[in-house]
Short mmCIF file of C-alpha atoms in Angstrom, two decimals:
data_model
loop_
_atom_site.label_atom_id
_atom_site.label_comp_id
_atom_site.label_asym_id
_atom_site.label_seq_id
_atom_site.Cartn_x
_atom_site.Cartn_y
_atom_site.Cartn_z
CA UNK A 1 -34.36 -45.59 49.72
CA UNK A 2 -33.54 -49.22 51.08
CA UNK A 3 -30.72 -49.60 53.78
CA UNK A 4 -29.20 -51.20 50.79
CA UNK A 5 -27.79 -49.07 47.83
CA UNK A 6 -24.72 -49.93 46.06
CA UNK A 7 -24.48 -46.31 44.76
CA UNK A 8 -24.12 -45.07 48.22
CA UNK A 9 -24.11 -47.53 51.44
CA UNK A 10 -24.01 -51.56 52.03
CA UNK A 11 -24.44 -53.44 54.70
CA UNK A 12 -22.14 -56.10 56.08
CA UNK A 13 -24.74 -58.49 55.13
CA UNK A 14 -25.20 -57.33 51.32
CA UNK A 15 -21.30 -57.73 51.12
CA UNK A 16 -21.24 -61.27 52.69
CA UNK A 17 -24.04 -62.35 50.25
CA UNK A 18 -22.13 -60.80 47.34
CA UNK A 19 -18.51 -61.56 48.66
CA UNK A 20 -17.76 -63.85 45.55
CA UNK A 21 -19.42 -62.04 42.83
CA UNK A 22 -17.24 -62.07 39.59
CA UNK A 23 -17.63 -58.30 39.39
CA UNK A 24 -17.14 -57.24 42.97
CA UNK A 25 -14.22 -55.01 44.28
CA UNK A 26 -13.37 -53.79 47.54
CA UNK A 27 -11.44 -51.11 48.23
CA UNK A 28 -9.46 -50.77 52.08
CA UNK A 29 -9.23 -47.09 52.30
CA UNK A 30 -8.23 -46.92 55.41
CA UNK A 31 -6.49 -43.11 56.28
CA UNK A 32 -5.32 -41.92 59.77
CA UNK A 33 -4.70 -38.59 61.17
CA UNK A 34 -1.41 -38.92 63.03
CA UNK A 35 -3.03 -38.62 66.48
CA UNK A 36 -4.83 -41.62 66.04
CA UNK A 37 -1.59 -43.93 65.87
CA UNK A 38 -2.61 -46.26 63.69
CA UNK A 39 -0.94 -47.85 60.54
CA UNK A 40 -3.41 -48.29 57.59
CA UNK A 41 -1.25 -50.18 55.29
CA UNK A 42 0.26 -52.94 58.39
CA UNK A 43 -3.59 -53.05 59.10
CA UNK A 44 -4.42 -54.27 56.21
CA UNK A 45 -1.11 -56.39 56.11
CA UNK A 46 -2.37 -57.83 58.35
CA UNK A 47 -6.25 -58.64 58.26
CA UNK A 48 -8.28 -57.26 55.49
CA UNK A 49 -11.75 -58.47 54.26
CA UNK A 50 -11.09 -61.25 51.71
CA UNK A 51 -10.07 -59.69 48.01
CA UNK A 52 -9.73 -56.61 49.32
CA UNK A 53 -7.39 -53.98 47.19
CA UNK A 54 -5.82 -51.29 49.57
CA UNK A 55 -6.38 -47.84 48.37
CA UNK A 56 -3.87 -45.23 49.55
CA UNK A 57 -5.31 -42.22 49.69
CA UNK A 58 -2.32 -40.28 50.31
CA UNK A 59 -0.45 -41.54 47.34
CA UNK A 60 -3.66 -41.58 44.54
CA UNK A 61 -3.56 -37.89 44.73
CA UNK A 62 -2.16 -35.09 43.07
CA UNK A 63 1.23 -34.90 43.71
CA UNK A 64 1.68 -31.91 42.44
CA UNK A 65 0.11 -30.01 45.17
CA UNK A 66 1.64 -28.57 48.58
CA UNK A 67 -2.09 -29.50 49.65
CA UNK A 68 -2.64 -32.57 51.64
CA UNK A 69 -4.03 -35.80 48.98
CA UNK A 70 -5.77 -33.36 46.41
CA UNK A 71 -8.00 -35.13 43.77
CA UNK A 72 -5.56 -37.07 41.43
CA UNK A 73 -5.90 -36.06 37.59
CA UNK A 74 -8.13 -38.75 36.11
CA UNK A 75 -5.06 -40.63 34.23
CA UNK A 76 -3.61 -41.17 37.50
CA UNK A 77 -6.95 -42.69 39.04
CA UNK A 78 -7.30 -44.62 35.79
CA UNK A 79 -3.43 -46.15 35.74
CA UNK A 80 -3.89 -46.83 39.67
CA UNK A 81 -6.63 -48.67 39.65
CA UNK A 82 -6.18 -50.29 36.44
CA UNK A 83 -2.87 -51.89 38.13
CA UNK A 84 -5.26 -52.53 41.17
CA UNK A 85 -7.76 -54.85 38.99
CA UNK A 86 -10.55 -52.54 39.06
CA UNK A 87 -12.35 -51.01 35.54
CA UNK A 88 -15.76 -50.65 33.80
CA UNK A 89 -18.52 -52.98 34.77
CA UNK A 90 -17.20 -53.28 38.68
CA UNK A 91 -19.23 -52.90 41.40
CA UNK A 92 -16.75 -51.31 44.01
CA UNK A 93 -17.52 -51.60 47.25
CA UNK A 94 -15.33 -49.16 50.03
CA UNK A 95 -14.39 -49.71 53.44
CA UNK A 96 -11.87 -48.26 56.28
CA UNK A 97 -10.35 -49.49 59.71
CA UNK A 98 -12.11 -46.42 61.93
CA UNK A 99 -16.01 -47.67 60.98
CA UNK A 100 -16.68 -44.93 58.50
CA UNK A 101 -14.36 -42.24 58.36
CA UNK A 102 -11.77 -42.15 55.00
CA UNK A 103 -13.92 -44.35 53.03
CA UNK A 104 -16.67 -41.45 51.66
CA UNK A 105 -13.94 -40.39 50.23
CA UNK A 106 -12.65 -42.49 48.21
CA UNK A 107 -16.91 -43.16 47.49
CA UNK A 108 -16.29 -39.35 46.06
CA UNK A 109 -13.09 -39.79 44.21
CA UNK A 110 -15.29 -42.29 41.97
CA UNK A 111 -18.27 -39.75 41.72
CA UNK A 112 -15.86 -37.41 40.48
CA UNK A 113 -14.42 -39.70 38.37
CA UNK A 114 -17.86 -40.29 36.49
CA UNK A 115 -17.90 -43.87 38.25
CA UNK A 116 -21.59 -44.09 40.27
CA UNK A 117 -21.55 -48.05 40.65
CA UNK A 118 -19.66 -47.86 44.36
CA UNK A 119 -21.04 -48.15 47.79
CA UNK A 120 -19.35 -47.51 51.70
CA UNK A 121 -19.47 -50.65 53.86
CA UNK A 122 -21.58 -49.64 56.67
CA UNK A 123 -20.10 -49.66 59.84
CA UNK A 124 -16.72 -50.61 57.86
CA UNK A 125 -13.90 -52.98 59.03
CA UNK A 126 -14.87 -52.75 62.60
CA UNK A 127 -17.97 -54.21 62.25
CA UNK A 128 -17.17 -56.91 59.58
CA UNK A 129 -14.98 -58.16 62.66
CA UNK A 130 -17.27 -57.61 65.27
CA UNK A 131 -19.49 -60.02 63.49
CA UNK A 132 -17.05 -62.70 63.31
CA UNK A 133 -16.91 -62.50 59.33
CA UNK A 134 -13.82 -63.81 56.96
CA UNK A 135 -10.88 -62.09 56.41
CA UNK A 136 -7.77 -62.71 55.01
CA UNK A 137 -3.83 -61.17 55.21
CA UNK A 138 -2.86 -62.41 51.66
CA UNK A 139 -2.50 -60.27 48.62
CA UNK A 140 -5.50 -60.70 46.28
CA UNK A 141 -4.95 -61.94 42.72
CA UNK A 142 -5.03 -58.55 40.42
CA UNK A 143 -5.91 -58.75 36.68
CA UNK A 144 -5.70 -55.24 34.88
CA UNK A 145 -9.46 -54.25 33.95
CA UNK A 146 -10.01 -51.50 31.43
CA UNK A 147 -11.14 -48.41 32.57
CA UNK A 148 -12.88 -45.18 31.69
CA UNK A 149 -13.63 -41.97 33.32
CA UNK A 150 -15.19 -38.79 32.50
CA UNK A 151 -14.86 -35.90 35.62
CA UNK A 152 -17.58 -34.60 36.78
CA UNK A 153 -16.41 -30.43 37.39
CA UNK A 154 -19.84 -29.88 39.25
CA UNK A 155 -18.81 -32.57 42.30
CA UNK A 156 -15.80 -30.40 43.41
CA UNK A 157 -15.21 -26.40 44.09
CA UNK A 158 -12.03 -24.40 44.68
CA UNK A 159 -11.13 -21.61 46.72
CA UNK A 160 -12.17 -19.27 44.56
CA UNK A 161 -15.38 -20.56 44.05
CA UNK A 162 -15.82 -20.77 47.73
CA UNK A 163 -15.27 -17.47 48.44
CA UNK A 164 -17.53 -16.51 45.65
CA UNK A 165 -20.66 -18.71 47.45
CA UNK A 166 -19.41 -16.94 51.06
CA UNK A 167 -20.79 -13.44 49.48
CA UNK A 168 -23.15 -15.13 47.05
CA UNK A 169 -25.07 -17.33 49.12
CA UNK A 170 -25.84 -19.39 46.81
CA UNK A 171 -24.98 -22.95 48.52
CA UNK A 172 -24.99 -23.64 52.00
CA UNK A 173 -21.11 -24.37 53.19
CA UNK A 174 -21.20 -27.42 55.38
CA UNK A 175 -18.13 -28.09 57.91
CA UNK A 176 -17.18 -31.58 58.97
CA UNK A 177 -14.91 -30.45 61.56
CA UNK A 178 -15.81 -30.92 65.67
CA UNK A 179 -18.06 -27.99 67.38
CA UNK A 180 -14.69 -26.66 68.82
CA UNK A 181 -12.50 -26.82 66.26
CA UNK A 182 -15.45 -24.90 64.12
CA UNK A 183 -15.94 -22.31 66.95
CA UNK A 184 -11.95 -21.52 66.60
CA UNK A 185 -11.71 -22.67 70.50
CA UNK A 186 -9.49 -25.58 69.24
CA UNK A 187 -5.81 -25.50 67.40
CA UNK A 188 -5.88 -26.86 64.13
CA UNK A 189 -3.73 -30.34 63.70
CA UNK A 190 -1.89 -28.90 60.37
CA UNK A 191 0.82 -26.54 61.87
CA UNK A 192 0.39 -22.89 60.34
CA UNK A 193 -3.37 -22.39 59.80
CA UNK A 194 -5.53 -20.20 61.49
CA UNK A 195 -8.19 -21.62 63.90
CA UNK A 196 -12.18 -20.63 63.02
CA UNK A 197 -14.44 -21.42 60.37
CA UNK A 198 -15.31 -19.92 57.05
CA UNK A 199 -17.83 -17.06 56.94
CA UNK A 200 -21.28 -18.04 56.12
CA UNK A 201 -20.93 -21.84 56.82
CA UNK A 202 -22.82 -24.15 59.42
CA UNK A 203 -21.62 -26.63 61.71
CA UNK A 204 -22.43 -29.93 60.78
CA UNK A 205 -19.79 -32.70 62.99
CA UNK A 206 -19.30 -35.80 60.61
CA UNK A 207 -20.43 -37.95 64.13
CA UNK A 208 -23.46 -36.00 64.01
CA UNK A 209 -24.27 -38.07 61.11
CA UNK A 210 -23.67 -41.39 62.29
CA UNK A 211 -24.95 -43.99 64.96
CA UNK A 212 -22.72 -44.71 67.92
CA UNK A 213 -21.57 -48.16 66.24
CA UNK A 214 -20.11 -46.04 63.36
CA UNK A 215 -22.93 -46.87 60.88
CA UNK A 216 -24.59 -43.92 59.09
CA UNK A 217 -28.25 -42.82 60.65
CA UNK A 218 -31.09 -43.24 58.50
CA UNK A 219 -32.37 -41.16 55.41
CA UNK A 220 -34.77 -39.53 57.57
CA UNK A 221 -32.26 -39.03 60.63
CA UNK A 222 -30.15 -37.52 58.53
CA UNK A 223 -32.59 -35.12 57.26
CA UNK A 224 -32.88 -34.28 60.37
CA UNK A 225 -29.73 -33.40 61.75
CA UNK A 226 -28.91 -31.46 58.60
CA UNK A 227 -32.25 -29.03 59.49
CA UNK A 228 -31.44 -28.56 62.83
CA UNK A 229 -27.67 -27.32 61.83
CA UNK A 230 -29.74 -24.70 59.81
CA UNK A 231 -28.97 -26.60 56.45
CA UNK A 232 -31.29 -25.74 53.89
CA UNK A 233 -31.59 -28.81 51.97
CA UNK A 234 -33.61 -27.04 48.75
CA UNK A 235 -30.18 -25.10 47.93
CA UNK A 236 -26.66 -26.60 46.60
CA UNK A 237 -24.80 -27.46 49.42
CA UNK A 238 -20.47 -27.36 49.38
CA UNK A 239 -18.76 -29.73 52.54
CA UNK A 240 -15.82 -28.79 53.44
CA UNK A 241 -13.15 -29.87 56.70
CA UNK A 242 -9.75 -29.98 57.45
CA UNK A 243 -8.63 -31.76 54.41
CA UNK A 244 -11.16 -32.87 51.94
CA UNK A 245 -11.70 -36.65 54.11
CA UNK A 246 -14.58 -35.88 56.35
CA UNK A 247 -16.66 -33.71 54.26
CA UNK A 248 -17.11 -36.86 51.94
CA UNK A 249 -18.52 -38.19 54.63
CA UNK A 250 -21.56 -35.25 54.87
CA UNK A 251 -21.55 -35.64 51.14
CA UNK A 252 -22.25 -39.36 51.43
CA UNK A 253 -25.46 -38.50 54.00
CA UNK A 254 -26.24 -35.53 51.48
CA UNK A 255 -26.26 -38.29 48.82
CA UNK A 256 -28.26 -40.40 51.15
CA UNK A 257 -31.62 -38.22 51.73
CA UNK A 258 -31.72 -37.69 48.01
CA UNK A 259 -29.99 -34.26 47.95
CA UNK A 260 -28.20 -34.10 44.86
CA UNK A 261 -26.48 -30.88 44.29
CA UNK A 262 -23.31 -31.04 46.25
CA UNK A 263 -19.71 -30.86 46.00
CA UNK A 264 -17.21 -31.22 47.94
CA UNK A 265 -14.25 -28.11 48.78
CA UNK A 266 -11.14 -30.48 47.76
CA UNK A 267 -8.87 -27.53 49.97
CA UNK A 268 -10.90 -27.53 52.66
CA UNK A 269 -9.24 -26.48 55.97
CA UNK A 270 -6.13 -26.67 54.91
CA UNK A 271 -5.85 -24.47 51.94
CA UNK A 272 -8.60 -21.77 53.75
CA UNK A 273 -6.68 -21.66 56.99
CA UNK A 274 -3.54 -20.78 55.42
CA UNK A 275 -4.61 -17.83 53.27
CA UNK A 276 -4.34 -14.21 55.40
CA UNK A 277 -6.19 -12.54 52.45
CA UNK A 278 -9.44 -15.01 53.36
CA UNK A 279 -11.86 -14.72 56.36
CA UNK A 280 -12.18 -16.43 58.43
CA UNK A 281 -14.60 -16.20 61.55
CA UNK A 282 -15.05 -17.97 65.30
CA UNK A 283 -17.40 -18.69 67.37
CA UNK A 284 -21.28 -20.12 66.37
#
């Protein structure tokens, strides 16, 4: 696979090159937990790469749900980004503030979604700057685009069929969430849930899958890590985290070394956490 794939991962310099295509849209989708302290919407007030739309993650979700920016029903996507400028025939290209953290998922709300013609930015917003390229704090010009979607089921699992794969073993569970966190040595940052991991999964950090300049490692790399966390990369694999964010970002490197039978627990951390009737285990 090139470094260059608009169904999974762009560089800065693919997006420069294709910055005025007729077609293009970019998504901000930047998302902060609140310890990080940082504003995604005044961010991209404020500086954005030029045309950018901002995506708010929190708010194209289901509403519906006491769960923390569950998958949106697919009229919602479609009326959202439809008033956003962005339909059939786009190439959408996603980016966030933090290098590449929230933006996998909104690369796996479109998956879901039926919609395979959208990359990640590489390195994200961070490194667009760092390299002295345009941007832009003005509102981009927004023309409503027709749009179609068809969900994919098979991209996304609930609790229930979790807990069936926990006694199953039929996937491998893979958890985004830092080493202590995993290991139950950590509180959780969502009040209320129970600290551990859930039984049968592996450890996989979502850092342990990128390059210290917050670009993803390569096909091969990534391989890599995923074997040495005990991943075995022949079965379907499920990511999970705290919230559904960071798991799209194992999903993305799943995506990446050609694995192709994953899905993502939307719940994640915060639905498994808060369940008594579940197990949960610590430690490796």
């Amino acid at each position: 696979m090139s470094e260059d794939d608009p169904k999974t991962l762009v560089s800065t310099d693919w997006l420069a090159q294709h910055l005025n295509d007729p077609d293009l849209r970019i998504l901000d989708a930047s998302w902060y937990l609140p310890d990080m302290g940082r504003d995604a919407r005044a961010e991209y007030d404020a500086a954005h790469i030029p045309g950018a739309r901002f995506f708010d993650i929190d708010d194209i979700s289901d509403q519906r749900s006491d769960l923390p920016h569950m998958a949106p029903p697919p009229e919602k996507f479609v009326s959202r980004l439809r008033a956003m400028g962005v339909g059939d025939g786009h190439q959408v290209v996603v980016y966030d503030g933090a290098g590449l953290f929230s933006a996998a998922r909104v690369w796996w709300l479109f998956r879901l979604m039926g919609k395979t013609d959208v990359a990640v930015l590489d390195g994200g917003f961070a490194k667009w700057q760092a390299e002295d390229r345009p941007v832009e704090d003005l509102p981009p010009m927004v023309r409503d685009r027709h749009m179609t979607v068809q969900r994919q089921a098979n991209l996304v699992k609930d609790v229930t069929q979790v807990a069936a794969s926990t006694k199953l073993g039929d996937a491998t569970i893979i958890d985004a969430r830092g080493a202590p966190r995993f290991r139950g040595e950590e509180d959780e940052p969502r009040p209320g849930l129970r600290a551990g991991h859930i039984p049968t999964s592996v450890n996989v950090p979502y850092k342990s899958v990128l390059n210290d300049d917050g670009t993803m490692k390569s096909p091969d790399a990534l391989t890599k890590v995923f074997e040495d966390a005990g991943v075995d990369l022949s079965k379907p694999a499920i990511t999970t985290c705290g919230s559904g964010v960071t798991a799209a970002i194992l999903s993305l490197a799943l995506e990446r070394t050609g694995h192709r039978r994953h899905a993502l627990y939307d719940g994640s951390w915060a639905e498994w956490g808060m369940f008594n009737d579940l197990n949960v285990e610590t430690g490796e």
